C-alpha cells in the first residue's frame, strides 16, 4: 500500500476556500472610480481632436487651470465654504427633525396618525414646487435657503427611518420585554440600532437631495456660493468657470455619497450582506 | 415551601379558537419540569402566558411566577448589532455586570468570544449565548420553549449535558417545552403532558435510576400522546 502513496503526487494539504457562487467578490478599493475615469478619457479625446467646441464645453484641463486661477484669487474656496455651510446646515436640520418625527410617528399611535398622514399627503408634491411658498414665508435670505435644503433632506430621512422602525423584528421586542428593558433601554439598544440601516439609506438620498436643493436655491438671488458663481459666469459667457462649478458640484455629490457609504460600512459592521 | 410557579384554571383563546382550557400547574423551586404535547397543543401558549408575552390571547386564570424569570426561545434571539458580551448583559446594571457576563459566557464554554458578533457563531453556540444571557440574571424560574429544536442531533446532545449541568449549578425551577420524549426523560424531574387544553399526565422521575425508568415512562408517554391523537 506504500506503492500507491509513492506513485500519487502529494495533494496539497490545504485546499483553497471554495469560491462563493452567488455573492460577489470583495470590491477593489477604488472600483467606483472606474466609470468616471472612462468618461474623463472620452471627454479629453473629444477635446484634443477638436470635436468639442471650447465654447460649448471646454477641455478638462481648462477646468483645472481655471480652478487653479479661481483658487489663487480666493474666489472658489470662498463660494465653496458658503455653499458647503448651507448644505451642512440643511442636512443637519433635516436629519435631526426627520429622525425625531420618524421616532414619534413610529413609536406612538397618535403620532403615527398625525405625522405619517401628513407626510403621505406631501409625498405627491415635489419639494421644488414649494419654493415659491418658502420665499413668500421666509424671504429670499439664508433662512429660506437652509429651509428648502432641510425640507428636501427631511423627507427621505423620515420615510426610510420610519419604514425601518416599522420593520423592527417583533421577536426582538419580545426579547426586550422578557429582559425587562426600560423604555429608554429599549429605544437605545433595540429601536435605534434596528432603524439605523434605514436612516443611513435615507441619509444617502438626503445628501443627494441637499445638493440638488442647493443648486436651485443658489440661483435665487444669491450673492455668494457656487451657484452664484455659476450664474455670474453664465452672464459673462465664461464657460470654463461654469464648468468648474459643475465639477465642484459633482465632486461634492460624489464625496458626500462616499462619506455616507463609509459611515454605513463602519456603523453596520455587524451585518453580513451581499454587496460589501 | 412556596411554589416557584402556581397556575390555576388558566384559559387562553385566540380569536375563535380555544387553546388552554383550565390548566393547573405547580412547579417547586429548583424543580425541572418538562412539558410535552403534540404540535399545536398549546405548549408555547402556556409558556408565553407564564412569560407575560401573550398580549394577543384572551383568557382568565391565576398565574404566579417569580420576579426573576428568564426565557430561552427556540431561536437564540441575539441582537445582531451587539457583540456577545453586550448581548449577555443587555439590560443589566451595576458595576460587576460585565464581569458576571464574562463568567456566564465562560460557563457555557465561550470564554474569549466576548467581542464576537452573533453571526460569527454556529447555531449551537448562539443558543449557548442565549443560555448565558438567561442565567446571568440568576433566575428563580427558567422558561425554555424548544430551545434545542433547531439544532442538529449531536449539538443537541451536548446542549442537554450543558443544560443539566447549568440547572444543577444554578438551581432555578425549569419549565422546558419540548416535543422530544427522550429529551424530557433525560432532563426532567417531572413530565407533564398538555392535551386538549389541560394537563393530562404528570409523571415524576427519580433521578437516581433514570435509565431504568426510561422504557416504562416512554411507554406511558407514548400512550398518552397517541390517545390524544385519536
Ligand atoms: N398568535 C396567535 N394567533 C392565533 N392563533 C394562534 C396564535 N398562536 C398560536 N395559535 C394557535 O394556538 C394553537 C396552539 O399553539 P401553540 O401554543 O404555539 O402550540 P405548540 O407550541 O404546542 O405547538 C395552535 O393551533 C395555533 O395555531
Ligand atoms: Mg410551540
Short mmCIF file of C-alpha atoms and ligand atoms in Angstrom, two decimals:
data_model
loop_
_atom_site.label_atom_id
_atom_site.label_comp_id
_atom_site.label_asym_id
_atom_site.label_seq_id
_atom_site.Cartn_x
_atom_site.Cartn_y
_atom_site.Cartn_z
CA UNK A 1 0.00 0.00 0.00
CA UNK A 2 3.03 2.23 0.18
CA UNK A 3 3.30 1.87 -3.56
CA UNK A 4 0.20 3.96 -4.07
CA UNK A 5 1.40 6.85 -1.96
CA UNK A 6 4.69 6.68 -3.75
CA UNK A 7 3.13 6.92 -7.18
CA UNK A 8 0.45 9.52 -6.49
CA UNK A 9 1.68 13.08 -6.36
CA UNK A 10 1.26 14.67 -2.95
CA UNK A 11 -2.03 16.50 -2.76
CA UNK A 12 -1.81 20.00 -1.37
CA UNK A 13 -2.51 19.78 2.34
CA UNK A 14 -4.63 22.90 2.38
CA UNK A 15 -7.47 23.11 -0.10
CA UNK A 16 -8.25 26.66 -1.21
CA UNK A 17 -11.55 28.01 0.16
CA UNK A 18 -14.39 27.45 -2.25
CA UNK A 19 -15.43 30.48 -4.21
CA UNK A 20 -18.87 31.76 -3.27
CA UNK A 21 -21.27 31.17 -6.02
CA UNK A 22 -23.88 33.89 -5.68
CA UNK A 23 -22.11 36.51 -3.63
CA UNK A 24 -19.75 38.86 -5.39
CA UNK A 25 -16.03 39.11 -4.85
CA UNK A 26 -14.81 41.73 -2.43
CA UNK A 27 -14.79 45.03 -4.36
CA UNK A 28 -11.47 46.66 -5.17
CA UNK A 29 -10.79 49.76 -3.16
CA UNK A 30 -11.34 52.39 -5.83
CA UNK A 31 -13.52 50.36 -8.13
CA UNK A 32 -16.22 53.02 -8.14
CA UNK A 33 -13.87 55.46 -9.86
CA UNK A 34 -13.69 53.36 -13.00
CA UNK A 35 -16.80 54.81 -14.68
CA UNK A 36 -15.91 58.47 -14.08
CA UNK A 37 -12.36 57.80 -15.28
CA UNK A 38 -13.64 56.39 -18.57
CA UNK A 39 -15.92 59.41 -19.04
CA UNK A 40 -12.99 61.74 -18.41
CA UNK A 41 -10.92 59.93 -21.00
CA UNK A 42 -13.70 60.18 -23.60
CA UNK A 43 -14.10 63.89 -22.94
CA UNK A 44 -10.35 64.51 -23.18
CA UNK A 45 -10.14 62.68 -26.50
CA UNK A 46 -13.01 64.75 -27.93
CA UNK A 47 -11.33 67.97 -26.81
CA UNK A 48 -7.90 67.11 -28.19
CA UNK A 49 -9.25 66.05 -31.55
CA UNK A 50 -11.23 69.27 -31.79
CA UNK A 51 -14.62 67.62 -31.98
CA UNK A 52 -15.67 69.61 -28.95
CA UNK A 53 -16.01 73.39 -29.34
CA UNK A 54 -14.46 75.00 -26.20
CA UNK A 55 -17.38 77.49 -26.15
CA UNK A 56 -19.78 74.62 -25.73
CA UNK A 57 -17.67 72.56 -23.34
CA UNK A 58 -14.06 73.44 -22.51
CA UNK A 59 -11.42 70.75 -22.22
CA UNK A 60 -10.91 69.04 -18.87
CA UNK A 61 -7.54 70.72 -18.36
CA UNK A 62 -9.11 74.14 -18.93
CA UNK A 63 -11.31 73.37 -15.97
CA UNK A 64 -8.20 72.57 -13.97
CA UNK A 65 -6.32 75.74 -14.90
CA UNK A 66 -9.42 77.87 -14.34
CA UNK A 67 -9.94 76.20 -10.99
CA UNK A 68 -6.33 76.91 -10.01
CA UNK A 69 -6.77 80.51 -11.01
CA UNK A 70 -10.01 80.82 -9.08
CA UNK A 71 -8.34 79.33 -6.05
CA UNK A 72 -5.42 81.78 -6.35
CA UNK A 73 -7.92 84.64 -6.37
CA UNK A 74 -9.58 83.07 -3.34
CA UNK A 75 -12.99 83.05 -5.02
CA UNK A 76 -13.53 79.32 -5.32
CA UNK A 77 -12.90 78.44 -1.68
CA UNK A 78 -14.96 81.40 -0.54
CA UNK A 79 -18.00 80.33 -2.57
CA UNK A 80 -17.43 76.71 -1.70
CA UNK A 81 -17.37 77.45 2.01
CA UNK A 82 -20.66 79.30 1.76
CA UNK A 83 -22.30 76.51 -0.24
CA UNK A 84 -20.96 73.77 1.99
CA UNK A 85 -22.16 75.68 5.04
CA UNK A 86 -25.68 75.92 3.63
CA UNK A 87 -25.73 72.27 2.67
CA UNK A 88 -24.40 71.16 6.04
CA UNK A 89 -26.88 73.29 7.97
CA UNK A 90 -29.77 71.97 5.88
CA UNK A 91 -28.55 68.40 6.13
CA UNK A 92 -28.19 68.58 9.89
CA UNK A 93 -31.54 70.26 10.44
CA UNK A 94 -33.35 67.93 8.05
CA UNK A 95 -31.76 64.80 9.51
CA UNK A 96 -32.45 65.67 13.13
CA UNK A 97 -36.07 66.61 12.51
CA UNK A 98 -36.52 63.64 10.19
CA UNK A 99 -35.33 61.19 12.84
CA UNK A 100 -37.34 62.81 15.63
CA UNK A 101 -40.52 62.81 13.57
CA UNK A 102 -39.90 59.21 12.50
CA UNK A 103 -39.49 58.15 16.12
CA UNK A 104 -42.60 59.96 17.30
CA UNK A 105 -44.63 58.65 14.40
CA UNK A 106 -43.23 55.13 14.60
CA UNK A 107 -43.49 54.66 18.34
CA UNK A 108 -46.70 56.44 19.29
CA UNK A 109 -50.12 55.74 17.91
CA UNK A 110 -51.31 59.32 17.71
CA UNK A 111 -48.01 60.49 16.23
CA UNK A 112 -48.35 57.82 13.60
CA UNK A 113 -51.78 59.02 12.57
CA UNK A 114 -50.93 62.71 12.50
CA UNK A 115 -47.39 62.80 11.14
CA UNK A 116 -47.48 59.90 8.75
CA UNK A 117 -50.74 61.07 7.24
CA UNK A 118 -49.23 64.47 6.55
CA UNK A 119 -46.07 63.00 5.09
CA UNK A 120 -48.02 60.76 2.75
CA UNK A 121 -50.04 63.79 1.66
CA UNK A 122 -46.89 65.77 0.96
CA UNK A 123 -45.22 62.97 -0.97
CA UNK A 124 -47.09 63.94 -4.10
CA UNK A 125 -45.62 67.45 -4.17
CA UNK A 126 -42.05 67.93 -5.38
CA UNK A 127 -40.01 69.96 -2.92
CA UNK A 128 -39.01 72.43 -5.58
CA UNK A 129 -42.66 73.28 -6.14
CA UNK A 130 -42.74 74.53 -2.56
CA UNK A 131 -40.03 77.10 -3.15
CA UNK A 132 -42.38 79.96 -4.13
CA UNK A 133 -44.20 79.48 -0.82
CA UNK A 134 -40.97 79.26 1.11
CA UNK A 135 -39.90 82.54 -0.46
CA UNK A 136 -43.22 84.07 0.45
CA UNK A 137 -42.98 82.94 4.07
CA UNK A 138 -39.27 83.15 4.75
CA UNK A 139 -37.99 85.76 2.32
CA UNK A 140 -35.10 85.22 -0.03
CA UNK A 141 -32.31 85.18 2.55
CA UNK A 142 -30.33 82.39 4.16
CA UNK A 143 -33.27 81.17 6.24
CA UNK A 144 -35.22 80.24 3.15
CA UNK A 145 -32.21 78.58 1.55
CA UNK A 146 -31.46 76.40 4.55
CA UNK A 147 -35.17 75.66 5.00
CA UNK A 148 -35.53 74.40 1.42
CA UNK A 149 -32.46 72.19 1.78
CA UNK A 150 -33.61 70.90 5.17
CA UNK A 151 -37.05 70.09 3.76
CA UNK A 152 -35.60 68.11 0.90
CA UNK A 153 -33.45 66.18 3.38
CA UNK A 154 -36.26 65.65 5.87
CA UNK A 155 -38.47 63.51 3.68
CA UNK A 156 -36.09 60.74 2.63
CA UNK A 157 -34.70 60.56 6.16
CA UNK A 158 -38.17 60.41 7.65
CA UNK A 159 -39.51 57.87 5.20
CA UNK A 160 -36.56 55.49 5.36
CA UNK A 161 -36.18 55.69 9.13
CA UNK A 162 -39.89 55.25 9.66
CA UNK A 163 -40.00 52.24 7.35
CA UNK A 164 -37.08 50.67 9.20
CA UNK A 165 -38.76 51.32 12.55
CA UNK A 166 -41.91 49.63 11.38
CA UNK A 167 -39.88 46.64 10.23
CA UNK A 168 -38.24 46.06 13.60
CA UNK A 169 -38.45 42.38 14.43
CA UNK A 170 -41.25 41.62 16.88
CA UNK A 171 -39.10 38.87 18.31
CA UNK A 172 -36.61 41.50 19.40
CA UNK A 173 -39.41 43.42 21.04
CA UNK A 174 -40.41 40.26 22.91
CA UNK A 175 -36.82 39.77 23.98
CA UNK A 176 -36.75 43.31 25.33
CA UNK A 177 -39.90 42.53 27.30
CA UNK A 178 -38.52 39.37 28.85
CA UNK A 179 -35.29 41.17 29.74
CA UNK A 180 -37.42 43.90 31.30
CA UNK A 181 -35.71 46.68 29.46
CA UNK A 182 -36.85 50.17 30.33
CA UNK A 183 -38.37 52.33 27.59
CA UNK A 184 -35.10 54.15 27.23
CA UNK A 185 -33.01 50.96 27.08
CA UNK A 186 -35.43 49.56 24.51
CA UNK A 187 -35.06 52.68 22.41
CA UNK A 188 -31.30 52.76 22.70
CA UNK A 189 -30.48 49.09 22.23
CA UNK A 190 -33.27 47.78 20.03
CA UNK A 191 -35.10 50.55 18.22
CA UNK A 192 -32.29 52.88 17.21
CA UNK A 193 -29.82 50.20 16.05
CA UNK A 194 -32.66 48.46 14.25
CA UNK A 195 -33.58 51.65 12.42
CA UNK A 196 -30.00 52.64 11.67
CA UNK A 197 -29.73 50.91 8.27
CA UNK A 198 -32.88 52.72 7.16
CA UNK A 199 -31.62 56.02 8.47
CA UNK A 200 -28.36 55.64 6.56
CA UNK A 201 -30.20 54.86 3.35
CA UNK A 202 -32.26 57.98 3.96
CA UNK A 203 -29.10 59.93 4.58
CA UNK A 204 -27.73 58.96 1.21
CA UNK A 205 -30.87 60.11 -0.55
CA UNK A 206 -30.92 63.15 1.71
CA UNK A 207 -27.37 64.18 0.84
CA UNK A 208 -28.18 63.96 -2.85
CA UNK A 209 -31.33 65.97 -2.27
CA UNK A 210 -29.40 68.56 -0.33
CA UNK A 211 -27.06 69.28 -3.26
CA UNK A 212 -29.96 69.42 -5.66
CA UNK A 213 -31.81 71.90 -3.49
CA UNK A 214 -28.61 73.87 -3.03
CA UNK A 215 -28.16 74.31 -6.77
CA UNK A 216 -31.68 75.61 -7.11
CA UNK A 217 -31.73 78.00 -4.16
CA UNK A 218 -28.34 79.42 -5.02
CA UNK A 219 -29.70 80.64 -8.32
CA UNK A 220 -32.37 82.60 -6.49
CA UNK A 221 -30.96 85.96 -5.65
CA UNK A 222 -27.80 84.65 -4.06
CA UNK A 223 -24.76 86.85 -3.65
CA UNK A 224 -22.39 84.07 -2.76
CA UNK A 225 -21.96 80.34 -3.19
CA UNK A 226 -21.04 78.07 -6.07
CA UNK A 227 -24.44 78.55 -7.67
CA UNK A 228 -23.97 82.30 -7.64
CA UNK A 229 -20.52 81.88 -9.17
CA UNK A 230 -22.03 79.82 -11.98
CA UNK A 231 -24.90 82.25 -12.57
CA UNK A 232 -22.48 85.12 -12.75
CA UNK A 233 -20.22 83.24 -15.16
CA UNK A 234 -23.18 82.45 -17.38
CA UNK A 235 -23.96 86.16 -17.68
CA UNK A 236 -20.43 86.73 -18.95
CA UNK A 237 -20.36 83.56 -21.04
CA UNK A 238 -17.43 82.16 -19.06
CA UNK A 239 -17.98 78.53 -19.85
CA UNK A 240 -14.79 77.49 -18.09
CA UNK A 241 -15.98 78.94 -14.76
CA UNK A 242 -19.39 77.35 -15.28
CA UNK A 243 -17.62 74.08 -15.87
CA UNK A 244 -15.61 74.44 -12.68
CA UNK A 245 -18.89 74.97 -10.81
CA UNK A 246 -20.31 71.83 -12.36
CA UNK A 247 -17.25 69.80 -11.46
CA UNK A 248 -17.35 71.10 -7.91
CA UNK A 249 -20.99 70.04 -7.60
CA UNK A 250 -20.11 66.63 -8.99
CA UNK A 251 -17.22 66.21 -6.58
CA UNK A 252 -19.35 67.30 -3.66
CA UNK A 253 -22.10 64.88 -4.58
CA UNK A 254 -19.69 62.04 -5.16
CA UNK A 255 -17.77 62.84 -2.00
CA UNK A 256 -20.79 63.05 0.24
CA UNK A 257 -22.15 59.80 -1.12
CA UNK A 258 -18.82 58.12 -0.50
CA UNK A 259 -18.73 59.57 3.01
CA UNK A 260 -22.15 58.15 3.81
CA UNK A 261 -21.11 54.79 2.40
CA UNK A 262 -18.04 54.70 4.61
CA UNK A 263 -20.21 55.67 7.56
CA UNK A 264 -22.59 52.89 6.58
CA UNK A 265 -19.84 50.32 6.44
CA UNK A 266 -18.47 51.31 9.79
CA UNK A 267 -21.83 51.54 11.53
CA UNK A 268 -23.20 48.31 10.07
CA UNK A 269 -20.17 46.11 10.61
CA UNK A 270 -22.40 43.57 12.28
CA UNK A 271 -24.27 42.85 9.08
CA UNK A 272 -23.45 40.25 6.54
CA UNK A 273 -24.80 41.40 3.22
CA UNK A 274 -24.29 40.64 -0.42
CA UNK A 275 -22.85 43.92 -1.57
CA UNK A 276 -19.82 44.58 0.56
CA UNK B 1 -42.11 25.52 50.74
CA UNK B 2 -43.79 28.02 48.45
CA UNK B 3 -44.04 27.10 44.78
CA UNK B 4 -41.95 28.76 42.07
CA UNK B 5 -44.84 28.52 39.65
CA UNK B 6 -48.50 28.35 40.53
CA UNK B 7 -51.10 28.22 37.78
CA UNK B 8 -54.79 27.79 38.46
CA UNK B 9 -57.64 27.44 35.99
CA UNK B 10 -55.71 29.04 33.16
CA UNK B 11 -57.66 29.51 29.96
CA UNK B 12 -56.35 31.09 26.80
CA UNK B 13 -58.03 31.53 23.48
CA UNK B 14 -57.17 33.19 20.24
CA UNK B 15 -59.97 34.62 18.16
CA UNK B 16 -62.49 31.78 17.84
CA UNK B 17 -60.01 29.10 18.88
CA UNK B 18 -59.68 27.94 22.48
CA UNK B 19 -56.22 26.63 23.30
CA UNK B 20 -55.89 26.29 27.07
CA UNK B 21 -58.94 25.15 28.93
CA UNK B 22 -58.27 25.11 32.65
CA UNK B 23 -54.60 24.37 33.22
CA UNK B 24 -53.41 23.81 36.80
CA UNK B 25 -49.69 23.55 37.37
CA UNK B 26 -47.32 23.84 40.30
CA UNK B 27 -43.58 23.83 39.98
CA UNK B 28 -41.47 23.69 43.12
CA UNK B 29 -38.32 25.81 43.47
CA UNK B 30 -35.44 24.09 41.73
CA UNK B 31 -37.69 21.52 40.11
CA UNK B 32 -37.10 20.65 36.45
CA UNK B 33 -40.40 20.10 34.66
CA UNK B 34 -40.70 19.08 31.03
CA UNK B 35 -43.87 20.00 29.18
CA UNK B 36 -44.77 17.61 26.39
CA UNK B 37 -47.57 17.77 23.91
CA UNK B 38 -48.37 17.35 20.29
CA UNK B 39 -47.70 20.18 17.89
CA UNK B 40 -50.39 22.80 18.26
CA UNK B 41 -51.50 21.55 21.67
CA UNK B 42 -50.74 24.91 23.25
CA UNK B 43 -47.32 24.39 24.85
CA UNK B 44 -46.00 27.69 23.60
CA UNK B 45 -49.20 29.40 24.56
CA UNK B 46 -48.81 28.20 28.14
CA UNK B 47 -45.17 29.19 28.28
CA UNK B 48 -45.83 32.61 26.81
CA UNK B 49 -48.58 33.14 29.36
CA UNK B 50 -46.05 32.44 32.11
CA UNK B 51 -43.53 34.74 30.45
CA UNK B 52 -46.11 37.53 30.16
CA UNK B 53 -45.81 37.60 26.39
CA UNK B 54 -49.32 36.59 25.39
CA UNK B 55 -50.71 40.01 24.61
CA UNK B 56 -52.75 38.77 21.69
CA UNK B 57 -54.53 35.96 23.57
CA UNK B 58 -57.58 36.30 25.79
CA UNK B 59 -58.41 34.30 28.86
CA UNK B 60 -58.55 34.05 32.60
CA UNK B 61 -56.95 32.20 35.46
CA UNK B 62 -54.28 32.76 38.06
CA UNK B 63 -50.58 32.86 37.33
CA UNK B 64 -47.83 33.30 39.88
CA UNK B 65 -44.26 33.34 38.70
CA UNK B 66 -41.14 34.64 40.43
CA UNK B 67 -39.84 38.14 39.90
CA UNK B 68 -36.66 36.82 38.34
CA UNK B 69 -37.82 34.79 35.36
CA UNK B 70 -35.68 34.17 32.29
CA UNK B 71 -36.84 32.96 28.90
CA UNK B 72 -34.95 30.99 26.26
CA UNK B 73 -36.59 30.80 22.85
CA UNK B 74 -36.18 28.31 20.06
CA UNK B 75 -34.11 30.86 18.17
CA UNK B 76 -31.25 32.34 20.16
CA UNK B 77 -32.67 35.79 19.60
CA UNK B 78 -29.41 37.65 19.94
CA UNK B 79 -29.36 41.26 18.82
CA UNK B 80 -27.19 41.12 15.69
CA UNK B 81 -25.76 44.60 16.26
CA UNK B 82 -24.36 43.78 19.68
CA UNK B 83 -21.26 41.85 20.50
CA UNK B 84 -21.74 38.68 22.53
CA UNK B 85 -20.92 40.14 25.93
CA UNK B 86 -23.22 43.11 25.33
CA UNK B 87 -25.95 40.69 24.37
CA UNK B 88 -25.46 38.72 27.57
CA UNK B 89 -25.56 41.70 29.91
CA UNK B 90 -28.26 43.61 28.00
CA UNK B 91 -30.45 45.43 30.49
CA UNK B 92 -28.26 44.64 33.49
CA UNK B 93 -26.91 47.48 35.53
CA UNK B 94 -24.29 47.53 38.22
CA UNK B 95 -20.53 47.63 38.23
CA UNK B 96 -19.86 43.93 38.03
CA UNK B 97 -22.44 43.17 35.36
CA UNK B 98 -19.78 42.76 32.70
CA UNK B 99 -17.65 40.55 34.92
CA UNK B 100 -20.69 38.37 35.59
CA UNK B 101 -21.47 38.28 31.90
CA UNK B 102 -17.93 37.19 31.18
CA UNK B 103 -18.23 34.44 33.75
CA UNK B 104 -21.55 33.31 32.27
CA UNK B 105 -20.00 33.12 28.81
CA UNK B 106 -17.13 31.07 30.21
CA UNK B 107 -19.64 28.78 31.89
CA UNK B 108 -21.26 27.94 28.57
CA UNK B 109 -17.84 27.34 27.03
CA UNK B 110 -17.46 30.62 25.16
CA UNK B 111 -14.68 32.29 27.12
CA UNK B 112 -12.68 34.63 24.95
CA UNK B 113 -15.51 35.18 22.48
CA UNK B 114 -16.89 38.25 24.30
CA UNK B 115 -16.25 40.61 21.40
CA UNK B 116 -17.50 38.38 18.60
CA UNK B 117 -20.60 39.27 16.60
CA UNK B 118 -23.54 36.86 16.79
CA UNK B 119 -23.29 36.00 13.09
CA UNK B 120 -19.81 34.63 13.70
CA UNK B 121 -21.26 31.80 15.81
CA UNK B 122 -22.82 28.48 14.92
CA UNK B 123 -26.45 27.83 15.85
CA UNK B 124 -25.45 25.81 18.89
CA UNK B 125 -23.03 28.47 20.07
CA UNK B 126 -25.68 31.15 19.65
CA UNK B 127 -28.05 29.12 21.77
CA UNK B 128 -25.35 28.82 24.42
CA UNK B 129 -25.08 32.60 24.48
CA UNK B 130 -28.83 32.73 24.98
CA UNK B 131 -28.42 30.38 27.94
CA UNK B 132 -25.70 32.60 29.36
CA UNK B 133 -27.95 35.62 28.95
CA UNK B 134 -30.74 33.82 30.79
CA UNK B 135 -28.57 32.54 33.63
CA UNK B 136 -26.57 35.69 34.30
CA UNK B 137 -29.80 37.11 35.68
CA UNK B 138 -29.82 34.44 38.41
CA UNK B 139 -33.38 33.37 37.55
CA UNK B 140 -35.63 31.59 40.01
CA UNK B 141 -37.53 30.30 37.01
CA UNK B 142 -36.18 29.40 33.59
CA UNK B 143 -38.73 29.09 30.80
CA UNK B 144 -37.47 27.40 27.64
CA UNK B 145 -39.55 26.82 24.51
CA UNK B 146 -37.99 24.00 22.47
CA UNK B 147 -34.58 25.60 22.91
CA UNK B 148 -32.80 22.80 21.06
CA UNK B 149 -35.42 22.23 18.38
CA UNK B 150 -33.38 23.90 15.66
CA UNK B 151 -30.09 22.16 16.46
CA UNK B 152 -28.58 19.07 14.91
CA UNK B 153 -28.62 15.85 16.89
CA UNK B 154 -25.01 15.92 18.03
CA UNK B 155 -25.15 19.52 19.15
CA UNK B 156 -28.39 18.75 20.93
CA UNK B 157 -26.73 16.01 22.97
CA UNK B 158 -24.05 18.45 24.06
CA UNK B 159 -26.65 21.04 24.92
CA UNK B 160 -28.56 18.54 27.04
CA UNK B 161 -25.47 17.93 29.12
CA UNK B 162 -24.82 21.65 29.38
CA UNK B 163 -28.36 22.46 30.43
CA UNK B 164 -28.33 19.72 33.03
CA UNK B 165 -25.04 20.95 34.45
CA UNK B 166 -26.19 24.56 34.50
CA UNK B 167 -29.55 23.84 36.05
CA UNK B 168 -27.86 21.84 38.79
CA UNK B 169 -25.34 24.62 39.43
CA UNK B 170 -27.84 27.50 39.43
CA UNK B 171 -30.83 25.52 40.62
CA UNK B 172 -33.67 27.54 39.08
CA UNK B 173 -37.06 25.99 38.61
CA UNK B 174 -37.18 24.99 34.94
CA UNK B 175 -40.12 24.59 32.62
CA UNK B 176 -38.84 23.06 29.40
CA UNK B 177 -41.22 22.80 26.48
CA UNK B 178 -40.28 20.01 24.13
CA UNK B 179 -41.81 17.58 21.70
CA UNK B 180 -38.97 15.13 22.23
CA UNK B 181 -39.92 12.38 24.70
CA UNK B 182 -36.34 11.25 25.22
CA UNK B 183 -35.18 14.77 25.89
CA UNK B 184 -37.88 15.09 28.53
CA UNK B 185 -36.96 11.78 30.19
CA UNK B 186 -33.26 12.63 30.12
CA UNK B 187 -33.55 16.05 31.71
CA UNK B 188 -36.66 16.39 33.81
CA UNK B 189 -37.63 15.60 37.39
CA UNK B 190 -41.22 15.59 36.26
CA UNK B 191 -43.01 15.37 32.96
CA UNK B 192 -46.41 16.86 32.29
CA UNK B 193 -48.39 16.41 29.10
CA UNK B 194 -50.66 19.02 27.62
CA UNK B 195 -53.62 17.65 25.77
CA UNK B 196 -56.97 19.14 24.76
CA UNK B 197 -56.22 22.27 26.72
CA UNK B 198 -55.41 20.55 30.01
CA UNK B 199 -52.51 18.79 31.65
CA UNK B 200 -53.35 15.12 31.15
CA UNK B 201 -50.38 13.32 32.68
CA UNK B 202 -47.98 14.11 35.45
CA UNK B 203 -45.09 11.68 35.80
CA UNK B 204 -42.31 12.02 38.34
CA UNK B 205 -38.88 10.67 37.50
CA UNK B 206 -36.39 9.67 40.19
CA UNK B 207 -33.00 10.90 39.07
CA UNK B 208 -31.32 8.00 40.94
CA UNK B 209 -32.45 5.39 38.41
CA UNK B 210 -33.36 7.47 35.38
CA UNK B 211 -32.09 4.86 32.94
CA UNK B 212 -34.16 2.05 34.44
CA UNK B 213 -37.38 4.03 34.39
CA UNK B 214 -36.91 5.31 30.87
CA UNK B 215 -38.63 2.47 28.96
CA UNK B 216 -41.67 2.46 31.25
CA UNK B 217 -42.04 6.24 31.19
CA UNK B 218 -41.61 6.34 27.45
CA UNK B 219 -44.33 3.74 27.07
CA UNK B 220 -46.71 5.71 29.25
CA UNK B 221 -45.99 8.95 27.44
CA UNK B 222 -46.44 7.38 24.02
CA UNK B 223 -49.76 6.02 25.23
CA UNK B 224 -50.95 9.38 26.49
CA UNK B 225 -49.80 11.25 23.43
CA UNK B 226 -51.27 8.89 20.87
CA UNK B 227 -54.51 8.57 22.82
CA UNK B 228 -54.89 12.29 22.39
CA UNK B 229 -54.38 11.94 18.68
CA UNK B 230 -57.40 9.74 18.23
N1 LIG C 1 -50.87 34.47 17.82
C1 LIG C 1 -51.76 33.51 17.52
N2 LIG C 1 -52.93 33.82 16.92
C2 LIG C 1 -53.83 32.89 16.62
N3 LIG C 1 -53.68 31.59 16.89
C3 LIG C 1 -52.56 31.18 17.48
C4 LIG C 1 -51.53 32.12 17.83
N4 LIG C 1 -50.52 31.46 18.41
C5 LIG C 1 -50.88 30.16 18.41
N5 LIG C 1 -52.11 29.98 17.88
C6 LIG C 1 -52.81 28.71 17.74
O1 LIG C 1 -52.93 28.14 19.02
C7 LIG C 1 -52.68 26.76 18.97
C8 LIG C 1 -51.59 26.40 19.96
O2 LIG C 1 -50.39 26.95 19.51
P1 LIG C 1 -49.01 26.76 20.29
O3 LIG C 1 -49.20 27.14 21.71
O4 LIG C 1 -47.98 27.50 19.54
O5 LIG C 1 -48.78 25.19 20.17
P2 LIG C 1 -47.47 24.33 20.44
O6 LIG C 1 -46.41 25.25 20.97
O7 LIG C 1 -47.89 23.30 21.42
O8 LIG C 1 -47.10 23.69 19.16
C9 LIG C 1 -52.33 26.41 17.55
O9 LIG C 1 -53.44 25.84 16.93
C10 LIG C 1 -52.02 27.72 16.92
O10 LIG C 1 -52.43 27.74 15.60
MG1 LIG C 2 -44.52 25.83 20.16
#
